[in-house]
Amino acid sequence: SAVISQKPSRDICQRGTSLTIQCQVDSQVTMMFWYRQQPGQSLTLIATANQGSEATYESGFVIDKFPISRPNLTFSTLTVSNMSPEDSSIYLCSVDHQGGTDTQYFGPGTRLTVL
Amino acid sequence: GDSVTQMEGPVTLSEEAFLTINCTYTATGYPSLFWYVQYPGEGLQLLLKATKADDKGSNKGFEATYRKETTSFHLEKGSVQVSDSAVYFCALSDIRGGKLIFGQGTELSVKP
């Protein structure tokens, strides 16, 4: 499986600010995914990020709030913009490591608290 | 739309007890099915998977069989350990877009 790292691992932010989360993979992957896990809840997909194209957002998530970059096949960023306490969650990136399969491997997550 | 339903937790067991966590799904077509585990303070780890009907996924003593007739993928382990304490997520792959759809998670606590 791929080795996936995320930065930062956790952060505490003030309302109205923005935070950019980085996801780095140790091998080239086609598809990267960003999920949100709200406290005590399951995971919900925010968007799918493919290199060379704009991210595809799920219903309820918009680019102005969660802009995503995918500059190459090993890296992606997710920005949480104009944060409010409701954005307090764990944000996880995942990859389809083997390409063409449907098995995803997850990073360790970024635990975000918004005050 | 596609969905996954898991038994509610928390589930509390004594060490060496038998574990079953129920998972049923609704899906178009024949998705792959997964169990992920999240240990306290950590990200998700793939525990096992099955890609077609009657497949059995297994890992670390855990097993689950893809049952198309009952649309189920129940997780079992014959003898749990304290180190198995975690949250377990059942998931299916959306065949149209590659995303995973998760159940609500089941917290397992194993007492010595």
PDB file of C-alpha atoms in Angstrom:
ATOM      1  CA  SER A   1       0.000   0.000   0.000  1.00  0.00           C
ATOM      2  CA  ALA A   2       0.994   3.643  -0.404  1.00  0.00           C
ATOM      3  CA  VAL A   3       2.495   5.700   2.402  1.00  0.00           C
ATOM      4  CA  ILE A   4       0.438   8.829   2.851  1.00  0.00           C
ATOM      5  CA  SER A   5       1.296  11.789   5.045  1.00  0.00           C
ATOM      6  CA  GLN A   6      -0.715  14.843   5.963  1.00  0.00           C
ATOM      7  CA  LYS A   7       0.258  18.208   7.359  1.00  0.00           C
ATOM      8  CA  PRO A   8      -0.612  19.551   9.820  1.00  0.00           C
ATOM      9  CA  SER A   9      -1.687  16.648  11.989  1.00  0.00           C
ATOM     10  CA  ARG A  10      -3.840  18.993  14.043  1.00  0.00           C
ATOM     11  CA  ASP A  11      -4.556  22.679  14.363  1.00  0.00           C
ATOM     12  CA  ILE A  12      -6.671  25.098  16.328  1.00  0.00           C
ATOM     13  CA  CYS A  13      -7.898  28.046  14.285  1.00  0.00           C
ATOM     14  CA  GLN A  14      -9.939  31.158  14.777  1.00  0.00           C
ATOM     15  CA  ARG A  15     -13.291  31.733  13.164  1.00  0.00           C
ATOM     16  CA  GLY A  16     -13.058  33.459   9.782  1.00  0.00           C
ATOM     17  CA  THR A  17      -9.543  32.271   8.947  1.00  0.00           C
ATOM     18  CA  SER A  18      -8.458  29.638   6.421  1.00  0.00           C
ATOM     19  CA  LEU A  19      -6.305  26.539   6.743  1.00  0.00           C
ATOM     20  CA  THR A  20      -4.559  24.597   4.006  1.00  0.00           C
ATOM     21  CA  ILE A  21      -4.021  20.882   4.540  1.00  0.00           C
ATOM     22  CA  GLN A  22      -1.366  19.042   2.575  1.00  0.00           C
ATOM     23  CA  CYS A  23      -1.438  15.423   1.461  1.00  0.00           C
ATOM     24  CA  GLN A  24       1.730  13.737   0.187  1.00  0.00           C
ATOM     25  CA  VAL A  25       1.974  10.220  -1.266  1.00  0.00           C
ATOM     26  CA  ASP A  26       5.160   8.231  -1.742  1.00  0.00           C
ATOM     27  CA  SER A  27       4.172   7.056  -5.217  1.00  0.00           C
ATOM     28  CA  GLN A  28       2.284   8.411  -8.192  1.00  0.00           C
ATOM     29  CA  VAL A  29      -1.472   7.946  -7.997  1.00  0.00           C
ATOM     30  CA  THR A  30      -4.241   8.897 -10.364  1.00  0.00           C
ATOM     31  CA  MET A  31      -7.050   9.639  -7.976  1.00  0.00           C
ATOM     32  CA  MET A  32      -6.925  11.393  -4.635  1.00  0.00           C
ATOM     33  CA  PHE A  33      -9.920  11.932  -2.404  1.00  0.00           C
ATOM     34  CA  TRP A  34     -10.711  14.287   0.454  1.00  0.00           C
ATOM     35  CA  TYR A  35     -13.090  13.210   3.224  1.00  0.00           C
ATOM     36  CA  ARG A  36     -14.497  14.914   6.284  1.00  0.00           C
ATOM     37  CA  GLN A  37     -15.251  13.140   9.550  1.00  0.00           C
ATOM     38  CA  GLN A  38     -17.266  15.302  11.895  1.00  0.00           C
ATOM     39  CA  PRO A  39     -17.047  14.513  15.624  1.00  0.00           C
ATOM     40  CA  GLY A  40     -18.522  11.108  16.363  1.00  0.00           C
ATOM     41  CA  GLN A  41     -19.677  10.710  12.774  1.00  0.00           C
ATOM     42  CA  SER A  42     -18.796   8.679   9.730  1.00  0.00           C
ATOM     43  CA  LEU A  43     -16.775   9.853   6.756  1.00  0.00           C
ATOM     44  CA  THR A  44     -18.246  11.962   3.981  1.00  0.00           C
ATOM     45  CA  LEU A  45     -16.525  12.579   0.668  1.00  0.00           C
ATOM     46  CA  ILE A  46     -15.816  16.230  -0.045  1.00  0.00           C
ATOM     47  CA  ALA A  47     -14.274  15.951  -3.492  1.00  0.00           C
ATOM     48  CA  THR A  48     -12.221  13.868  -5.876  1.00  0.00           C
ATOM     49  CA  ALA A  49      -8.992  15.387  -7.171  1.00  0.00           C
ATOM     50  CA  ASN A  50      -7.386  14.185 -10.379  1.00  0.00           C
ATOM     51  CA  GLN A  51      -4.143  15.646 -11.646  1.00  0.00           C
ATOM     52  CA  GLY A  52      -4.596  18.062 -14.502  1.00  0.00           C
ATOM     53  CA  SER A  53      -8.282  18.677 -14.009  1.00  0.00           C
ATOM     54  CA  GLU A  54     -10.534  20.515 -11.615  1.00  0.00           C
ATOM     55  CA  ALA A  55     -11.723  18.698  -8.559  1.00  0.00           C
ATOM     56  CA  THR A  56     -15.168  17.145  -8.588  1.00  0.00           C
ATOM     57  CA  TYR A  57     -17.216  18.141  -5.561  1.00  0.00           C
ATOM     58  CA  GLU A  58     -19.953  16.171  -3.863  1.00  0.00           C
ATOM     59  CA  SER A  59     -23.360  17.592  -3.159  1.00  0.00           C
ATOM     60  CA  GLY A  60     -23.194  20.041  -0.282  1.00  0.00           C
ATOM     61  CA  PHE A  61     -19.558  20.995  -0.834  1.00  0.00           C
ATOM     62  CA  VAL A  62     -18.446  23.941  -2.974  1.00  0.00           C
ATOM     63  CA  ILE A  63     -15.147  25.087  -4.376  1.00  0.00           C
ATOM     64  CA  ASP A  64     -15.278  28.505  -2.713  1.00  0.00           C
ATOM     65  CA  LYS A  65     -15.394  26.865   0.702  1.00  0.00           C
ATOM     66  CA  PHE A  66     -13.054  23.928   0.006  1.00  0.00           C
ATOM     67  CA  PRO A  67     -10.654  24.826  -2.815  1.00  0.00           C
ATOM     68  CA  ILE A  68      -8.430  21.921  -3.830  1.00  0.00           C
ATOM     69  CA  SER A  69      -5.184  21.827  -5.740  1.00  0.00           C
ATOM     70  CA  ARG A  70      -3.599  18.805  -7.419  1.00  0.00           C
ATOM     71  CA  PRO A  71      -0.375  20.020  -9.022  1.00  0.00           C
ATOM     72  CA  ASN A  72       1.157  16.578  -9.610  1.00  0.00           C
ATOM     73  CA  LEU A  73       0.593  12.865  -9.119  1.00  0.00           C
ATOM     74  CA  THR A  74       1.916  12.728  -5.553  1.00  0.00           C
ATOM     75  CA  PHE A  75       0.511  15.830  -3.878  1.00  0.00           C
ATOM     76  CA  SER A  76      -2.746  17.626  -3.144  1.00  0.00           C
ATOM     77  CA  THR A  77      -3.987  20.369  -0.868  1.00  0.00           C
ATOM     78  CA  LEU A  78      -7.383  21.099   0.624  1.00  0.00           C
ATOM     79  CA  THR A  79      -8.146  24.560   1.976  1.00  0.00           C
ATOM     80  CA  VAL A  80     -10.928  25.102   4.477  1.00  0.00           C
ATOM     81  CA  SER A  81     -11.928  28.734   3.933  1.00  0.00           C
ATOM     82  CA  ASN A  82     -13.625  31.272   6.170  1.00  0.00           C
ATOM     83  CA  MET A  83     -13.885  28.719   8.931  1.00  0.00           C
ATOM     84  CA  SER A  84     -16.642  28.431  11.489  1.00  0.00           C
ATOM     85  CA  PRO A  85     -16.939  26.084  14.489  1.00  0.00           C
ATOM     86  CA  GLU A  86     -19.050  23.760  12.321  1.00  0.00           C
ATOM     87  CA  ASP A  87     -15.915  23.039  10.287  1.00  0.00           C
ATOM     88  CA  SER A  88     -14.303  21.363  13.284  1.00  0.00           C
ATOM     89  CA  SER A  89     -13.635  17.863  11.973  1.00  0.00           C
ATOM     90  CA  ILE A  90     -10.990  15.402  10.962  1.00  0.00           C
ATOM     91  CA  TYR A  91     -10.028  15.838   7.323  1.00  0.00           C
ATOM     92  CA  LEU A  92      -8.570  12.805   5.595  1.00  0.00           C
ATOM     93  CA  CYS A  93      -7.070  12.298   2.201  1.00  0.00           C
ATOM     94  CA  SER A  94      -7.068   8.949   0.490  1.00  0.00           C
ATOM     95  CA  VAL A  95      -5.643   7.499  -2.691  1.00  0.00           C
ATOM     96  CA  ASP A  96      -6.494   4.786  -5.129  1.00  0.00           C
ATOM     97  CA  HIS A  97      -2.993   3.423  -4.926  1.00  0.00           C
ATOM     98  CA  GLN A  98      -3.081   0.732  -7.515  1.00  0.00           C
ATOM     99  CA  GLY A  99      -5.003   2.665 -10.108  1.00  0.00           C
ATOM    100  CA  GLY A 100      -8.006   1.063 -11.664  1.00  0.00           C
ATOM    101  CA  THR A 101      -8.980  -0.683  -8.459  1.00  0.00           C
ATOM    102  CA  ASP A 102     -11.493   0.602  -5.992  1.00  0.00           C
ATOM    103  CA  THR A 103      -9.372   0.155  -2.887  1.00  0.00           C
ATOM    104  CA  GLN A 104      -8.488   3.365  -1.106  1.00  0.00           C
ATOM    105  CA  TYR A 105      -5.758   3.957   1.433  1.00  0.00           C
ATOM    106  CA  PHE A 106      -6.025   6.773   3.905  1.00  0.00           C
ATOM    107  CA  GLY A 107      -3.695   9.297   5.392  1.00  0.00           C
ATOM    108  CA  PRO A 108      -3.533   9.804   9.162  1.00  0.00           C
ATOM    109  CA  GLY A 109      -5.910  12.765   9.053  1.00  0.00           C
ATOM    110  CA  THR A 110      -5.814  16.391  10.142  1.00  0.00           C
ATOM    111  CA  ARG A 111      -7.750  17.195  13.277  1.00  0.00           C
ATOM    112  CA  LEU A 112      -9.125  20.737  12.985  1.00  0.00           C
ATOM    113  CA  THR A 113     -10.717  22.699  15.811  1.00  0.00           C
ATOM    114  CA  VAL A 114     -12.276  26.069  15.053  1.00  0.00           C
ATOM    115  CA  LEU A 115     -12.906  28.424  17.939  1.00  0.00           C
TER     116      LEU A 115
ATOM    117  CA  GLY B   1     -28.735   6.147  -3.727  1.00  0.00           C
ATOM    118  CA  ASP B   2     -26.215   3.691  -2.415  1.00  0.00           C
ATOM    119  CA  SER B   3     -25.992   3.322   1.350  1.00  0.00           C
ATOM    120  CA  VAL B   4     -24.455   1.263   4.140  1.00  0.00           C
ATOM    121  CA  THR B   5     -26.049   0.459   7.475  1.00  0.00           C
ATOM    122  CA  GLN B   6     -24.130  -0.893  10.445  1.00  0.00           C
ATOM    123  CA  MET B   7     -25.256  -2.104  13.807  1.00  0.00           C
ATOM    124  CA  GLU B   8     -25.166   0.593  16.414  1.00  0.00           C
ATOM    125  CA  GLY B   9     -22.504   0.705  19.044  1.00  0.00           C
ATOM    126  CA  PRO B  10     -20.820   0.842  21.312  1.00  0.00           C
ATOM    127  CA  VAL B  11     -20.199  -2.881  21.544  1.00  0.00           C
ATOM    128  CA  THR B  12     -18.482  -4.021  24.723  1.00  0.00           C
ATOM    129  CA  LEU B  13     -16.985  -7.502  24.921  1.00  0.00           C
ATOM    130  CA  SER B  14     -14.691  -9.412  27.204  1.00  0.00           C
ATOM    131  CA  GLU B  15     -11.360 -10.592  25.898  1.00  0.00           C
ATOM    132  CA  GLU B  16     -11.614 -13.848  23.892  1.00  0.00           C
ATOM    133  CA  ALA B  17     -15.309 -13.334  23.164  1.00  0.00           C
ATOM    134  CA  PHE B  18     -16.773 -13.835  19.695  1.00  0.00           C
ATOM    135  CA  LEU B  19     -17.407 -10.689  17.684  1.00  0.00           C
ATOM    136  CA  THR B  20     -20.020  -9.973  15.050  1.00  0.00           C
ATOM    137  CA  ILE B  21     -20.633  -6.509  13.643  1.00  0.00           C
ATOM    138  CA  ASN B  22     -23.527  -6.458  11.208  1.00  0.00           C
ATOM    139  CA  CYS B  23     -23.368  -4.533   7.963  1.00  0.00           C
ATOM    140  CA  THR B  24     -25.963  -4.377   5.207  1.00  0.00           C
ATOM    141  CA  TYR B  25     -25.896  -2.344   2.046  1.00  0.00           C
ATOM    142  CA  THR B  26     -28.030  -0.959  -0.750  1.00  0.00           C
ATOM    143  CA  ALA B  27     -26.334  -0.478  -4.073  1.00  0.00           C
ATOM    144  CA  THR B  28     -26.754  -0.355  -7.798  1.00  0.00           C
ATOM    145  CA  GLY B  29     -24.833  -3.152  -9.407  1.00  0.00           C
ATOM    146  CA  TYR B  30     -22.199  -5.140  -7.571  1.00  0.00           C
ATOM    147  CA  PRO B  31     -19.856  -2.913  -5.623  1.00  0.00           C
ATOM    148  CA  SER B  32     -16.764  -3.985  -3.750  1.00  0.00           C
ATOM    149  CA  LEU B  33     -17.178  -4.090   0.013  1.00  0.00           C
ATOM    150  CA  PHE B  34     -14.699  -3.082   2.691  1.00  0.00           C
ATOM    151  CA  TRP B  35     -14.089  -3.005   6.394  1.00  0.00           C
ATOM    152  CA  TYR B  36     -11.881  -0.219   7.712  1.00  0.00           C
ATOM    153  CA  VAL B  37     -10.681   0.184  11.281  1.00  0.00           C
ATOM    154  CA  GLN B  38      -9.859   3.400  13.111  1.00  0.00           C
ATOM    155  CA  TYR B  39      -7.810   3.039  16.273  1.00  0.00           C
ATOM    156  CA  PRO B  40      -8.028   5.858  18.816  1.00  0.00           C
ATOM    157  CA  GLY B  41      -6.404   9.023  17.513  1.00  0.00           C
ATOM    158  CA  GLU B  42      -5.423   7.479  14.187  1.00  0.00           C
ATOM    159  CA  GLY B  43      -6.576   7.474  10.579  1.00  0.00           C
ATOM    160  CA  LEU B  44      -8.392   4.683   8.780  1.00  0.00           C
ATOM    161  CA  GLN B  45      -6.715   1.401   7.975  1.00  0.00           C
ATOM    162  CA  LEU B  46      -8.042  -1.085   5.478  1.00  0.00           C
ATOM    163  CA  LEU B  47      -8.894  -4.252   7.365  1.00  0.00           C
ATOM    164  CA  LEU B  48     -10.285  -6.453   4.606  1.00  0.00           C
ATOM    165  CA  LYS B  49     -12.201  -6.367   1.347  1.00  0.00           C
ATOM    166  CA  ALA B  50     -14.284  -8.517  -0.970  1.00  0.00           C
ATOM    167  CA  THR B  51     -14.946  -7.740  -4.590  1.00  0.00           C
ATOM    168  CA  LYS B  52     -17.654 -10.162  -5.648  1.00  0.00           C
ATOM    169  CA  ALA B  53     -20.432 -12.333  -4.300  1.00  0.00           C
ATOM    170  CA  ASP B  54     -19.361 -15.186  -1.994  1.00  0.00           C
ATOM    171  CA  ASP B  55     -15.849 -13.766  -1.656  1.00  0.00           C
ATOM    172  CA  LYS B  56     -14.459 -13.928   1.860  1.00  0.00           C
ATOM    173  CA  GLY B  57     -12.102 -11.211   2.998  1.00  0.00           C
ATOM    174  CA  SER B  58      -9.838 -11.955   5.944  1.00  0.00           C
ATOM    175  CA  ASN B  59      -7.059 -10.288   7.897  1.00  0.00           C
ATOM    176  CA  LYS B  60      -5.700 -10.399  11.466  1.00  0.00           C
ATOM    177  CA  GLY B  61      -8.286 -13.025  12.446  1.00  0.00           C
ATOM    178  CA  PHE B  62     -11.197 -10.961  11.131  1.00  0.00           C
ATOM    179  CA  GLU B  63     -13.433 -12.313   8.367  1.00  0.00           C
ATOM    180  CA  ALA B  64     -16.359 -11.083   6.310  1.00  0.00           C
ATOM    181  CA  THR B  65     -18.248 -12.763   3.467  1.00  0.00           C
ATOM    182  CA  TYR B  66     -19.924 -10.892   0.621  1.00  0.00           C
ATOM    183  CA  ARG B  67     -23.528 -12.117   0.660  1.00  0.00           C
ATOM    184  CA  LYS B  68     -25.405 -10.855  -2.381  1.00  0.00           C
ATOM    185  CA  GLU B  69     -28.658 -12.605  -1.495  1.00  0.00           C
ATOM    186  CA  THR B  70     -28.883 -10.837   1.852  1.00  0.00           C
ATOM    187  CA  THR B  71     -26.887  -7.728   0.793  1.00  0.00           C
ATOM    188  CA  SER B  72     -24.701  -8.171   3.841  1.00  0.00           C
ATOM    189  CA  PHE B  73     -21.021  -8.096   4.775  1.00  0.00           C
ATOM    190  CA  HIS B  74     -20.888  -8.920   8.480  1.00  0.00           C
ATOM    191  CA  LEU B  75     -17.554  -8.707  10.274  1.00  0.00           C
ATOM    192  CA  GLU B  76     -16.581 -11.596  12.571  1.00  0.00           C
ATOM    193  CA  LYS B  77     -13.699 -12.578  14.786  1.00  0.00           C
ATOM    194  CA  GLY B  78     -13.537 -15.693  16.865  1.00  0.00           C
ATOM    195  CA  SER B  79     -11.607 -14.310  19.817  1.00  0.00           C
ATOM    196  CA  VAL B  80     -11.171 -10.583  20.347  1.00  0.00           C
ATOM    197  CA  GLN B  81      -8.289  -8.942  22.153  1.00  0.00           C
ATOM    198  CA  VAL B  82      -8.033  -5.684  24.051  1.00  0.00           C
ATOM    199  CA  SER B  83      -5.960  -4.346  21.157  1.00  0.00           C
ATOM    200  CA  ASP B  84      -8.979  -4.749  18.837  1.00  0.00           C
ATOM    201  CA  SER B  85     -10.703  -1.856  20.595  1.00  0.00           C
ATOM    202  CA  ALA B  86     -11.421   0.631  17.827  1.00  0.00           C
ATOM    203  CA  VAL B  87     -14.146   1.979  15.568  1.00  0.00           C
ATOM    204  CA  TYR B  88     -15.008  -0.267  12.632  1.00  0.00           C
ATOM    205  CA  PHE B  89     -16.451   1.117   9.411  1.00  0.00           C
ATOM    206  CA  CYS B  90     -18.180  -0.863   6.698  1.00  0.00           C
ATOM    207  CA  ALA B  91     -17.998   0.710   3.242  1.00  0.00           C
ATOM    208  CA  LEU B  92     -18.839   0.098  -0.376  1.00  0.00           C
ATOM    209  CA  SER B  93     -17.337   1.513  -3.514  1.00  0.00           C
ATOM    210  CA  ASP B  94     -19.517   3.566  -5.779  1.00  0.00           C
ATOM    211  CA  ILE B  95     -18.983   1.917  -9.138  1.00  0.00           C
ATOM    212  CA  ARG B  96     -19.778   5.124 -10.964  1.00  0.00           C
ATOM    213  CA  GLY B  97     -17.239   7.461  -9.453  1.00  0.00           C
ATOM    214  CA  GLY B  98     -14.816   5.532  -7.283  1.00  0.00           C
ATOM    215  CA  LYS B  99     -15.856   7.111  -4.015  1.00  0.00           C
ATOM    216  CA  LEU B 100     -16.425   5.119  -0.856  1.00  0.00           C
ATOM    217  CA  ILE B 101     -19.727   5.226   0.964  1.00  0.00           C
ATOM    218  CA  PHE B 102     -19.356   4.519   4.661  1.00  0.00           C
ATOM    219  CA  GLY B 103     -21.610   3.205   7.340  1.00  0.00           C
ATOM    220  CA  GLN B 104     -21.902   5.136  10.559  1.00  0.00           C
ATOM    221  CA  GLY B 105     -19.173   3.167  12.315  1.00  0.00           C
ATOM    222  CA  THR B 106     -19.367   0.770  15.260  1.00  0.00           C
ATOM    223  CA  GLU B 107     -17.253   1.366  18.320  1.00  0.00           C
ATOM    224  CA  LEU B 108     -15.839  -1.799  19.863  1.00  0.00           C
ATOM    225  CA  SER B 109     -14.469  -1.868  23.385  1.00  0.00           C
ATOM    226  CA  VAL B 110     -12.780  -5.050  24.605  1.00  0.00           C
ATOM    227  CA  LYS B 111     -12.263  -5.416  28.334  1.00  0.00           C
ATOM    228  CA  PRO B 112      -9.563  -7.626  29.880  1.00  0.00           C
TER     229      PRO B 112
END
